[in-house]
Coordinates of C-alpha atoms in Angstrom, one line a residue:
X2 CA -6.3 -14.0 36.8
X3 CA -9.4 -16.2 35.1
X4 CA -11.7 -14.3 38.1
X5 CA -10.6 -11.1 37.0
X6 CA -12.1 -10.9 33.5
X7 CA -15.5 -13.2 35.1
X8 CA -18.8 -11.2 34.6
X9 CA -21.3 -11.0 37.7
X10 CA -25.0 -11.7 36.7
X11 CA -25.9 -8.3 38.0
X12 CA -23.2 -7.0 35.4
X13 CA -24.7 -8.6 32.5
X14 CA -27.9 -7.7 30.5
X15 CA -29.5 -9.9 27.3
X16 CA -27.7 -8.4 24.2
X17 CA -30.8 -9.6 22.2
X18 CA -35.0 -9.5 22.5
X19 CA -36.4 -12.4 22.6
X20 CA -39.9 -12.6 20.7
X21 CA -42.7 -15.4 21.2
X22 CA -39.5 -17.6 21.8
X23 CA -37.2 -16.9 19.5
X24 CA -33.8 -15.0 19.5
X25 CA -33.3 -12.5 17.3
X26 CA -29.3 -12.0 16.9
X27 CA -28.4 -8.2 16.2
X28 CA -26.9 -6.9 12.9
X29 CA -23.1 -6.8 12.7
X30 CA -19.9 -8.3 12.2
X31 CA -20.1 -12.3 13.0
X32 CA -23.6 -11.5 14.5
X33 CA -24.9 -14.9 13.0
X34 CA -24.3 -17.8 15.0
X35 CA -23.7 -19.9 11.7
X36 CA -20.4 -17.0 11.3
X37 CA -19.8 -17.4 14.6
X38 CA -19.2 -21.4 14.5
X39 CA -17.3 -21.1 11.3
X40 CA -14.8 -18.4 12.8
X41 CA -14.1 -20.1 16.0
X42 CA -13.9 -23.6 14.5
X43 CA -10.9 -22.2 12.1
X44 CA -9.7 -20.7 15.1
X45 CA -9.7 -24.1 17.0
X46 CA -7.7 -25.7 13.9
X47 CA -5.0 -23.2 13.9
X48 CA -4.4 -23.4 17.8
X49 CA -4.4 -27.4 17.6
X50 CA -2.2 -27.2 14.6
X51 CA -0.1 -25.2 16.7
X52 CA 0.0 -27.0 19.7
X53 CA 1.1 -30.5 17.0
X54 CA 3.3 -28.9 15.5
X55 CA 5.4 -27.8 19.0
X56 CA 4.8 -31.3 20.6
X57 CA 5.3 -33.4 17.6
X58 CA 7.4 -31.8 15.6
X59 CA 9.6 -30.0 18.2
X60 CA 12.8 -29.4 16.8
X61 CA 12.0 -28.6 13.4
X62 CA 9.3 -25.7 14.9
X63 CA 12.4 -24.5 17.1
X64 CA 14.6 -24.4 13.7
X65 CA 12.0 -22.3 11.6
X66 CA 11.1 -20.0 14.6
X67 CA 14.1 -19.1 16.3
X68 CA 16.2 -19.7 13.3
X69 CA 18.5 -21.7 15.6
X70 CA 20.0 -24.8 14.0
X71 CA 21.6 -27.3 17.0
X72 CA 19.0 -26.1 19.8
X73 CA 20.3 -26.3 23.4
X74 CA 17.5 -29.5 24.6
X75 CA 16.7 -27.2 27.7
X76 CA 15.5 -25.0 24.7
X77 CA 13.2 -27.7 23.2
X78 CA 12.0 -28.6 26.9
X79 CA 10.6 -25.3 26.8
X80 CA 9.5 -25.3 23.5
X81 CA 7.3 -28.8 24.8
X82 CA 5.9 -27.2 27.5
X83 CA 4.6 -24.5 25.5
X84 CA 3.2 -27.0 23.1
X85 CA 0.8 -27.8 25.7
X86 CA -0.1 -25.0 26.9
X87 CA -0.9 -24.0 23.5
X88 CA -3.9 -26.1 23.9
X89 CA -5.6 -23.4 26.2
X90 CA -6.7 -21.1 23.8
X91 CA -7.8 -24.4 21.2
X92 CA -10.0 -25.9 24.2
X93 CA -11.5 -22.6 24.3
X94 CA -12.5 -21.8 21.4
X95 CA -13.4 -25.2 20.8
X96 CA -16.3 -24.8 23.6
X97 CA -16.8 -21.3 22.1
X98 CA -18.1 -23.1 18.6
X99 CA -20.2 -25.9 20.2
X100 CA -22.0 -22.7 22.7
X101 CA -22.4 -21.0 18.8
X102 CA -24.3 -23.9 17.5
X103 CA -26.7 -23.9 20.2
X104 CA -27.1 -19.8 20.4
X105 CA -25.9 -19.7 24.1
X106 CA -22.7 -17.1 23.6
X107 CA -24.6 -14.8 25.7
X108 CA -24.0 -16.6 28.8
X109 CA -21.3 -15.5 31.8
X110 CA -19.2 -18.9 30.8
X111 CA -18.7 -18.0 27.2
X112 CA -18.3 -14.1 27.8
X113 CA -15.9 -14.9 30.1
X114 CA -13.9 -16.9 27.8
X115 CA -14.5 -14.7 24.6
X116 CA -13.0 -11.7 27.1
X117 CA -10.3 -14.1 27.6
X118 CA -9.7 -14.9 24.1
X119 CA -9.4 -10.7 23.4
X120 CA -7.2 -10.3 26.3
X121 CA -4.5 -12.7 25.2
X122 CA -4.6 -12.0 21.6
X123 CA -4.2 -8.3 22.2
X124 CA -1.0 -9.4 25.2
X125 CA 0.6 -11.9 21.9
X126 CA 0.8 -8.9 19.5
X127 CA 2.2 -6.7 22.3
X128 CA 5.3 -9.2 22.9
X129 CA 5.4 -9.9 19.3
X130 CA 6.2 -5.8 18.7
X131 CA 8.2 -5.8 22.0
X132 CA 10.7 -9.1 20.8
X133 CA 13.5 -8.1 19.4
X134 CA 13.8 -8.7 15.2
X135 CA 16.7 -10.9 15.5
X136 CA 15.1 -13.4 17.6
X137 CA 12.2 -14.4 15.6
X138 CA 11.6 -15.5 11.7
X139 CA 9.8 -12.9 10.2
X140 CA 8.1 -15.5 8.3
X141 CA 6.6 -17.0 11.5
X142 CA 6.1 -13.1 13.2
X143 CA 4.1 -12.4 10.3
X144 CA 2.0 -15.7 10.7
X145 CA 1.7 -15.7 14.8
X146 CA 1.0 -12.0 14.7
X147 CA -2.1 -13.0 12.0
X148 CA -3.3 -15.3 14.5
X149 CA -3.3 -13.3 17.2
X150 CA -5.2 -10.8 15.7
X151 CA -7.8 -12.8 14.3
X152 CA -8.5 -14.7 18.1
X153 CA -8.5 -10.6 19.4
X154 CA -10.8 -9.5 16.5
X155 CA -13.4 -12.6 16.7
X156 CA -13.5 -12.9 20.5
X157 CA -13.9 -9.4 20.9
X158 CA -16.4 -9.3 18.2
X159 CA -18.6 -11.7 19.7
X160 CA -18.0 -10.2 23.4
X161 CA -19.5 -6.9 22.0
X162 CA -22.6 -8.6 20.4
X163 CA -23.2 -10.9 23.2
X164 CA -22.8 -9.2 26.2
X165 CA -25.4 -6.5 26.4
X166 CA -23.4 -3.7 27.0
X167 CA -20.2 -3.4 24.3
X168 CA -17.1 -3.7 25.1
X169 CA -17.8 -1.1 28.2
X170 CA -14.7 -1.1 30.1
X171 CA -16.3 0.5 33.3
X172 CA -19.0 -2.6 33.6
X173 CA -15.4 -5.1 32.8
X174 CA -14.2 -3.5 36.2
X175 CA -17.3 -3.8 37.9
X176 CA -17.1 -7.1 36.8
X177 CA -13.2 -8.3 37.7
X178 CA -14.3 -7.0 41.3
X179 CA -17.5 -9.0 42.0
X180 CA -15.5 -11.6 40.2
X181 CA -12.3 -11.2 42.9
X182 CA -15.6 -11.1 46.2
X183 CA -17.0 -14.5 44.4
X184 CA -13.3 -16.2 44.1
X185 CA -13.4 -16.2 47.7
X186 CA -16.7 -17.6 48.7
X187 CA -16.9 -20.5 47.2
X188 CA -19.9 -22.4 47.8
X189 CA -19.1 -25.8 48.4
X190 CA -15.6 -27.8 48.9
X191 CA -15.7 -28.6 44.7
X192 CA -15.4 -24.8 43.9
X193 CA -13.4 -24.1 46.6
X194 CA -10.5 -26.6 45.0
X195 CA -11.5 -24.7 42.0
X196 CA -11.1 -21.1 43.3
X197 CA -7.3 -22.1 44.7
X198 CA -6.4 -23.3 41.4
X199 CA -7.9 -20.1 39.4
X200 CA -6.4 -17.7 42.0
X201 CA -2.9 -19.9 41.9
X202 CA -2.9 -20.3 37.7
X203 CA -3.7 -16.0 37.7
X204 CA -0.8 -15.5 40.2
X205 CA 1.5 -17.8 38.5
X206 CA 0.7 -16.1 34.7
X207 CA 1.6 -13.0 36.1
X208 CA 4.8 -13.5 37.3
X209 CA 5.7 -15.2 33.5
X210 CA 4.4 -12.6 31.7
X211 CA 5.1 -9.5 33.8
X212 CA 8.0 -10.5 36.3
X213 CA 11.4 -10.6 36.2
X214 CA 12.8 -13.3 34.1
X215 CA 15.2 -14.6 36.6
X216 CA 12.2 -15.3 39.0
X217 CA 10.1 -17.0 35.6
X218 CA 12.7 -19.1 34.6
X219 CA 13.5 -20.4 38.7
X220 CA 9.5 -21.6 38.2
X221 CA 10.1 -22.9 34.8
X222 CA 13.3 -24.7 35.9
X223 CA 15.5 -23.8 32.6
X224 CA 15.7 -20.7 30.0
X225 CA 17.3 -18.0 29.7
X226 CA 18.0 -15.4 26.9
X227 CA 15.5 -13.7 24.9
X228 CA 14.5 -17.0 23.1
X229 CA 13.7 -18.6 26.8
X230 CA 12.0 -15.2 27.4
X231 CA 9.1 -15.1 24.0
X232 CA 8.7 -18.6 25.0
X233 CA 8.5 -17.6 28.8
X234 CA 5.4 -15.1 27.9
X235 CA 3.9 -17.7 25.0
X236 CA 3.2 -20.2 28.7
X237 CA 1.8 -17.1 30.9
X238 CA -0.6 -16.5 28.0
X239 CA -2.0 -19.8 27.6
X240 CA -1.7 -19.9 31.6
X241 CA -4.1 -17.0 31.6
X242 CA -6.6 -18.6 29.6
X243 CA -6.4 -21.8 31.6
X244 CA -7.3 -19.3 34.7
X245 CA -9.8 -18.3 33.1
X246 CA -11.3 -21.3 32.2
X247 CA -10.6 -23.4 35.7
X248 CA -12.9 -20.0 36.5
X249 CA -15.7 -20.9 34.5
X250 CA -15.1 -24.5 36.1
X251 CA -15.8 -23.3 39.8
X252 CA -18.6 -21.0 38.8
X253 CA -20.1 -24.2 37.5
X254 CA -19.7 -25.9 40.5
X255 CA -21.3 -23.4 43.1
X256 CA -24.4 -23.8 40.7
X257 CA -24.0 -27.9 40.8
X258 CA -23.8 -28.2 36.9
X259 CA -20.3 -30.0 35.9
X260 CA -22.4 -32.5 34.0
X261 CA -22.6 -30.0 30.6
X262 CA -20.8 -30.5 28.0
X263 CA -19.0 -27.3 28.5
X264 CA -17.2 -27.9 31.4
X265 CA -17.0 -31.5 30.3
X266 CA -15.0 -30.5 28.0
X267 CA -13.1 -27.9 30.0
X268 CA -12.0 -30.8 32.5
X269 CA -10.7 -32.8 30.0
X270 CA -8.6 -30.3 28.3
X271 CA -7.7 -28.8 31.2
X272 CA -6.3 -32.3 32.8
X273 CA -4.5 -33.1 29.4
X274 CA -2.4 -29.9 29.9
X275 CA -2.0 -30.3 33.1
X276 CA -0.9 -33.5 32.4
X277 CA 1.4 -32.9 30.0
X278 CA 2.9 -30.2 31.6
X279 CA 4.1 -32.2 34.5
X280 CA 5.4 -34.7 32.2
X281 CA 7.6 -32.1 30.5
X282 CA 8.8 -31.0 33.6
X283 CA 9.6 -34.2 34.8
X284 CA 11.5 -35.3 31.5
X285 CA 13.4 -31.6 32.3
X286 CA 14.7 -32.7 35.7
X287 CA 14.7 -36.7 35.8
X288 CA 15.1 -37.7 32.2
X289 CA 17.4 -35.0 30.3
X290 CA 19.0 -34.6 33.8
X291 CA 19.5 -30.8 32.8
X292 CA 18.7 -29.6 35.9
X293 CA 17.7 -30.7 39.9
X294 CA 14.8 -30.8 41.8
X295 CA 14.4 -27.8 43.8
X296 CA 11.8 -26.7 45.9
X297 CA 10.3 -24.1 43.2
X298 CA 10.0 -27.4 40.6
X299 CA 8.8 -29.8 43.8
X300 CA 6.0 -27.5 44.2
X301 CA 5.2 -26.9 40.7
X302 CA 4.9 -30.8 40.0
X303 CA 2.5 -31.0 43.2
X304 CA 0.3 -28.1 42.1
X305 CA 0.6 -29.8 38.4
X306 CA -0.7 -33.0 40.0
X307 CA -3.5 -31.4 42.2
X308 CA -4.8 -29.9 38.5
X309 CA -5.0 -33.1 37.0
X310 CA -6.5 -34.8 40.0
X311 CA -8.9 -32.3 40.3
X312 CA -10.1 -32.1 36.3
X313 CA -9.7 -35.3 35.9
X314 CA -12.2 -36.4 38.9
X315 CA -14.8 -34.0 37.8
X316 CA -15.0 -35.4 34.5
X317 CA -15.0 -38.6 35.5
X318 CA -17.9 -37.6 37.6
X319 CA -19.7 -35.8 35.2
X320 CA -19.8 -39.0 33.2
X321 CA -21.1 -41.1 36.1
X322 CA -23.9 -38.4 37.1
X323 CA -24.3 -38.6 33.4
X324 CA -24.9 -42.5 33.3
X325 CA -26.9 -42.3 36.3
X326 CA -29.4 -40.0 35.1
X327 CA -29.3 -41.9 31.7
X328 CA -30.2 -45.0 33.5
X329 CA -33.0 -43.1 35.9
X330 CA -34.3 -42.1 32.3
X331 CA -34.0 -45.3 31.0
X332 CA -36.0 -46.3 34.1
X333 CA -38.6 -43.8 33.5
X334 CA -39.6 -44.5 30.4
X335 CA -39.6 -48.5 31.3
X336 CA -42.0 -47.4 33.6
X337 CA -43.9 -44.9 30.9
X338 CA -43.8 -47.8 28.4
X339 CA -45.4 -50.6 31.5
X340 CA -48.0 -47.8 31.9
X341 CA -48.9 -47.0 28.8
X342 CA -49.4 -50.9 28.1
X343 CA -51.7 -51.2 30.4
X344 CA -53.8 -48.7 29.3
X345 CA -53.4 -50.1 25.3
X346 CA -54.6 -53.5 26.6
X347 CA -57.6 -51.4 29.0
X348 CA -58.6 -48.9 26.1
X349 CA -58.6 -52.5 23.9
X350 CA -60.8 -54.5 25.9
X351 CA -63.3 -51.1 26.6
X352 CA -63.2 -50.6 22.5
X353 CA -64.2 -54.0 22.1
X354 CA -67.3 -53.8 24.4
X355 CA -68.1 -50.9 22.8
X356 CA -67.8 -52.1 19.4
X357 CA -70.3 -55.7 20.5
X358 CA -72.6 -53.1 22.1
X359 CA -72.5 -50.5 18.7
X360 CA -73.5 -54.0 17.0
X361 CA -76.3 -54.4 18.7
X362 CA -77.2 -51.2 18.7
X363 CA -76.7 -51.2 14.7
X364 CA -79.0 -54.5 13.7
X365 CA -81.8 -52.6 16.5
X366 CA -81.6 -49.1 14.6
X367 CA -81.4 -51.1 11.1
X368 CA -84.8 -53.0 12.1
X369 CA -86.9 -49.3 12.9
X370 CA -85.3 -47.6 9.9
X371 CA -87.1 -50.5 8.0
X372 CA -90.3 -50.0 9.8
X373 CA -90.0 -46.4 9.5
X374 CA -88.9 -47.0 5.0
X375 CA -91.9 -48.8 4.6
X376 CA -94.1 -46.5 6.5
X377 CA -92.8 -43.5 4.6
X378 CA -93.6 -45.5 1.1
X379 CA -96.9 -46.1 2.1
X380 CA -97.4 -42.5 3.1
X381 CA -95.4 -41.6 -0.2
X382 CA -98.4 -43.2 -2.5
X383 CA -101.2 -42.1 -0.4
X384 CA -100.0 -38.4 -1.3
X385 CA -98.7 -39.2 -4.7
X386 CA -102.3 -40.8 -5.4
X387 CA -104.0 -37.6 -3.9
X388 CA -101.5 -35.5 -6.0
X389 CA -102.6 -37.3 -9.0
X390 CA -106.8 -36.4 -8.3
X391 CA -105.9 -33.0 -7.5
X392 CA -103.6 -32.8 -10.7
X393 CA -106.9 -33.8 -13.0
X394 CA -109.0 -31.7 -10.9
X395 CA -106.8 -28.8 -11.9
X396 CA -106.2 -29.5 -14.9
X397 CA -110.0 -29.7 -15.8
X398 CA -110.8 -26.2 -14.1
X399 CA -107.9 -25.0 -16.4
X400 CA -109.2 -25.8 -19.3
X401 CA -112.6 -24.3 -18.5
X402 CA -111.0 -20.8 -17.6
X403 CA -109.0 -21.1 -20.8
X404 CA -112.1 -21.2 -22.9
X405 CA -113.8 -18.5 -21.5
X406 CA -111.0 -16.4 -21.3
X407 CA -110.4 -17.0 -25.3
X408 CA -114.5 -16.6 -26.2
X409 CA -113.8 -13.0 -23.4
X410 CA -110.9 -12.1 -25.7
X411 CA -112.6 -12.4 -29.1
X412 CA -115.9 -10.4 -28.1
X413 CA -112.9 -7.5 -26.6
X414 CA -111.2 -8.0 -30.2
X415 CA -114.4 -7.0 -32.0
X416 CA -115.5 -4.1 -29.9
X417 CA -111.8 -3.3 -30.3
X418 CA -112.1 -3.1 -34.2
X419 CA -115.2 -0.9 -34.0
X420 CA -113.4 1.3 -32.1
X421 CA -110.8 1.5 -34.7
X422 CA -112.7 2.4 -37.3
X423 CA -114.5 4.7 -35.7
X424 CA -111.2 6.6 -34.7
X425 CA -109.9 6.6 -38.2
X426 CA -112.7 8.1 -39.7
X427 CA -112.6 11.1 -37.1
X428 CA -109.2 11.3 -37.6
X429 CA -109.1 11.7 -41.5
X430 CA -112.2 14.3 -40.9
X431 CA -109.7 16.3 -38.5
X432 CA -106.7 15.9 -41.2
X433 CA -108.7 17.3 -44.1
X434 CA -109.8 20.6 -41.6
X435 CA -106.1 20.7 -41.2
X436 CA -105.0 20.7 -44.5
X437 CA -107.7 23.6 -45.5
X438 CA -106.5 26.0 -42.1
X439 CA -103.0 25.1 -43.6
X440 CA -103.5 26.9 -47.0
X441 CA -105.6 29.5 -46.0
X442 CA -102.7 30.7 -43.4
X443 CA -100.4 30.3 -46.0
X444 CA -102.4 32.3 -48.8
X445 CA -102.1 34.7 -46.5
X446 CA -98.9 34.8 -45.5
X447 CA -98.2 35.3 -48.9
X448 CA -99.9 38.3 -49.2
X449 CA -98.8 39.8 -45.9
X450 CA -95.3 39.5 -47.7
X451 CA -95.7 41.0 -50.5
X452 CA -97.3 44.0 -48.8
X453 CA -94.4 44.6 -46.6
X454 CA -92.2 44.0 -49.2
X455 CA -93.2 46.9 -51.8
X456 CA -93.6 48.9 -48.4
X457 CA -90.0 48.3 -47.5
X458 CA -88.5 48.9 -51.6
X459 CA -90.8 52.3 -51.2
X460 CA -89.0 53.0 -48.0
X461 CA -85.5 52.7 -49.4
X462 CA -85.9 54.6 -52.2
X463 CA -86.8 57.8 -50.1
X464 CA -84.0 57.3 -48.0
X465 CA -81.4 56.8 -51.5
X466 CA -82.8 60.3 -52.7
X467 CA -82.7 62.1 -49.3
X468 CA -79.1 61.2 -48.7
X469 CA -77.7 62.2 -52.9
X470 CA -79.5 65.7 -52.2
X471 CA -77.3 65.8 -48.5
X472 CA -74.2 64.6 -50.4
X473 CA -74.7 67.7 -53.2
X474 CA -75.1 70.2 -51.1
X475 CA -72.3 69.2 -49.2
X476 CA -70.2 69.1 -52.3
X477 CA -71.2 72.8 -52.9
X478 CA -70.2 74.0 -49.5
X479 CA -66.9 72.4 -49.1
X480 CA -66.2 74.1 -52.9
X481 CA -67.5 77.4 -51.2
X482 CA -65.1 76.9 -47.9
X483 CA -62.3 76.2 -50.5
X484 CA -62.5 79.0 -52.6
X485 CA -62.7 81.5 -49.5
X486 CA -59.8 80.0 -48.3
X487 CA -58.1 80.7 -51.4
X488 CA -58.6 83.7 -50.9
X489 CA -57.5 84.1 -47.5
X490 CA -54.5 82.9 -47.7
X491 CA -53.7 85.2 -51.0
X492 CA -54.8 88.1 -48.6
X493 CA -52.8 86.6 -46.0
X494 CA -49.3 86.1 -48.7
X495 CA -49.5 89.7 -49.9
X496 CA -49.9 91.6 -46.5
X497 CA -47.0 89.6 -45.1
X498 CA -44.9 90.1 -48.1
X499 CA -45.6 93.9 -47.6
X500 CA -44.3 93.7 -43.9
X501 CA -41.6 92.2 -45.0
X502 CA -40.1 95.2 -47.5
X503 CA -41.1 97.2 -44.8
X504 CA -38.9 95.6 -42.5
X505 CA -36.0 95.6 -45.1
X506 CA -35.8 91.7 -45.5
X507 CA -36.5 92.3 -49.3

């Protein structure tokens, strides 16, 4: 089922801009490929540690997980084989760190494998809700559930920065179908292997995680029981990945580049699990004689053995294409270093000439500068020495236009003097008129002052008597108005005091 979580390139758009050469990696969660690395490399520790612990330490994993004491060894055969398969999801996320380091997540390869990653996290915690309490520790639920969350989480993370899109299930389909067209046109006899065992590994992880578990366990050749069943799905998980990874394998080979580290590394994980899966179940039947070889565990060892074959051929390969390019370099630059030799020991042997000619061509320049240093002194004193004349020539005139110009200056200073003199008298003659003009205005002034003066006192004194005759006579006519209204009102008082007896008020 590898082919059905593959992305086409038609499918897949940059998830970052790139400017003047440089990647810019988009804000988020484990955006940074430095967070990236670090998450997928504890994730690579905790799968391996996994994986040891199951192979190595087989019966005392059985005893915490299970919480079975005296395991049945058909059990612990099981329990083996899904030791190595645990190694799927380590070699993946292994490659998944090394592609972080150099900022390459974004290709089809390592989206296909981060999908993968999601995929089977997200199936673990399924069957870890759907197995029954009683069968597994709850200290090792916890745990295994914890992992299983953190492969979904990161991988699907990372799929959603990387792949240009989200995690847009639409453009997934799209993808799983062009995936399906490619399986089956593979483009030379290398994929082709490759595209049998992807299609074989996707049928064969279906039937143990979705068939019946009488059908798994025929392909498994022992198990039963809801133990044998958790550790039937545990193998079609890691099954899946390695589906999706011998995926990535043939894609590599239509485009001719097995020789990257990548799928280096994918071969070689890949075989080893291959590897030691056929040697589990050949322990199962031959060994622990637990069960006999039928025709479901004959064909099973033969497709085992084609795997191995097949990854372990194209990394051997990739190692010899490697050494032979490695020793075409080598070649090359034997043949750069030859050539640039040659042209050390040419440029050598031209610098020399040039340096014998720039010799010469020193001692015939340092002969005319000389010719030309003692022309230019000679020239040098003729002008200094014409300098010199024209120096006491001027200096001569200068002293002749300074004594006229001081005998000029004291004739100007004495005509200056009369001038003075002449001025000051004229201007004391001028003060003295001033002086006289100045009194007899002010003499005058003087008088005008007093004049107006006694006027003005005259003036107000008229005015003073005018206005104490107007205030008598107004004091006599209000006492004239004041006796009449005396009067008046006595006139008034009696007539209305009559009209009132009249009336009978009094």
């Amino acid at each position: 089922m590898a082919h059905m979580l593959s992305l086409t390139a038609s499918s897949v758009s940059r998830p970052t801009t790139i400017v003047r050469g440089t990647r810019i990696c988009p804000a988020g969660f484990l955006a940074h490929k430095g967070q990236q690395k670090t998450a997928y490399g504890l994730l690579t520790a905790a799968w391996a540690a996994v994986a040891i612990a199951k192979l190595f330490f087989t019966q005392q994993f059985f005893s915490y997980v299970f919480d079975i004491t005296n395991p049945h060894v058909g059990l612990l055969g099981l329990q083996r084989l899904a030791g190595f398969s645990s190694l799927a999801p380590a070699v993946a996320a292994y490659t998944l760190a090394k592609a972080a380091s150099g900022d390459r997540l974004d290709s089809h390869t390592y989206l296909r494998q981060n999908l993968g990653l999601a995929v089977a996290g997200t199936v673990t915690l399924f069957y870890l809700w759907k197995t029954p309490a009683t069968v597994l520790n709850a200290g090792f639920q916890k745990l295994a559930a914890g992992l299983a969350t953190a492969t979904a989480v990161i991988a699907g993370a990372v799929y959603t920065q990387t792949s240009g899109f989200g995690f847009n299930l639409t453009k997934i389909s799209k993808g799983f179908y062009s995936s399906v067209l490619a399986l089956l046109s593979p483009d030379n006899s290398n994929a082709a292997v490759y595209s049998f065992i992807s299609a074989a590994l996707g049928i064969y992880s279906a039937v143990l995680l979705f068939g019946p578990h009488e059908l798994a366990s025929q392909w498994l050749t022992v198990g039963s029981g809801e133990v044998s069943l958790y550790l039937q799905r545990e193998i079609g998980l890691s099954t899946f990945l390695a589906a999706v990874q011998t995926y990535c394998l043939k894609d590599a080979a239509d485009r001719k580049r097995m020789g990257r580290s990548t799928f280096k590394n994918l071969n070689l994980g890949l075989a080893t699990i291959a590897a030691g899966n056929a040697s589990a179940l050949w322990w199962a039947v031959n060994t622990a004689k637990m069960v006999d070889w039928t025709t479901q565990s004959k064909f099973r060892l033969a497709f085992l053995a084609v795997q191995v074959v097949t990854y372990a051929y194209n990394w051997i390969e990739s190692d010899r294409d490697e050494d032979e390019q490695i020793n075409k370099i080598e070649s090359a630059f034997d043949n750069a270093t030859d050539s640039l030799r040659d042209v050390a020991k040419k440029g050598e042997r031209k610098a020399k000439e040039l340096w014998e000619q720039g010799e010469d061509k020193f001692e015939e320049a340092k002969h005319k500068g000389k010719k030309y240093a003692d022309k230019a002194e000679d020239e040098a004193e003729d002008i200094g020495d014409k300098a010199k004349d024209k120096f006491g020539e001027a200096k001569h005139k200068g002293q002749k236009y300074a004594d006229k110009a001081e005998d000029e200056a004291e004739d100007l200073g004495d005509k200056a003097k009369g001038k003075a003199e002449e001025v000051g008298d004229k201007g004391k003659k001028y003060a003295n008129k001033a002086q006289d003009e100045a009194e007899d205005l002010g003499d005058e002034a003087e008088s005008k002052t007093k004049k107006y003066a006694s006027k003005a006192e005259n003036e107000a004194d008229r005015f003073g008597d005018k206005a104490k005759h107007e205030t008598e006579s107004a004091g006599r006519e209000a006492e004239r108005f004041e006796d009449k209204a005396e009067r008046e009102a006595k006139d008034t008082g009696k007539e209305a005091k009559g009209q009132a007896r009249r009336r009978g008020f009094l």
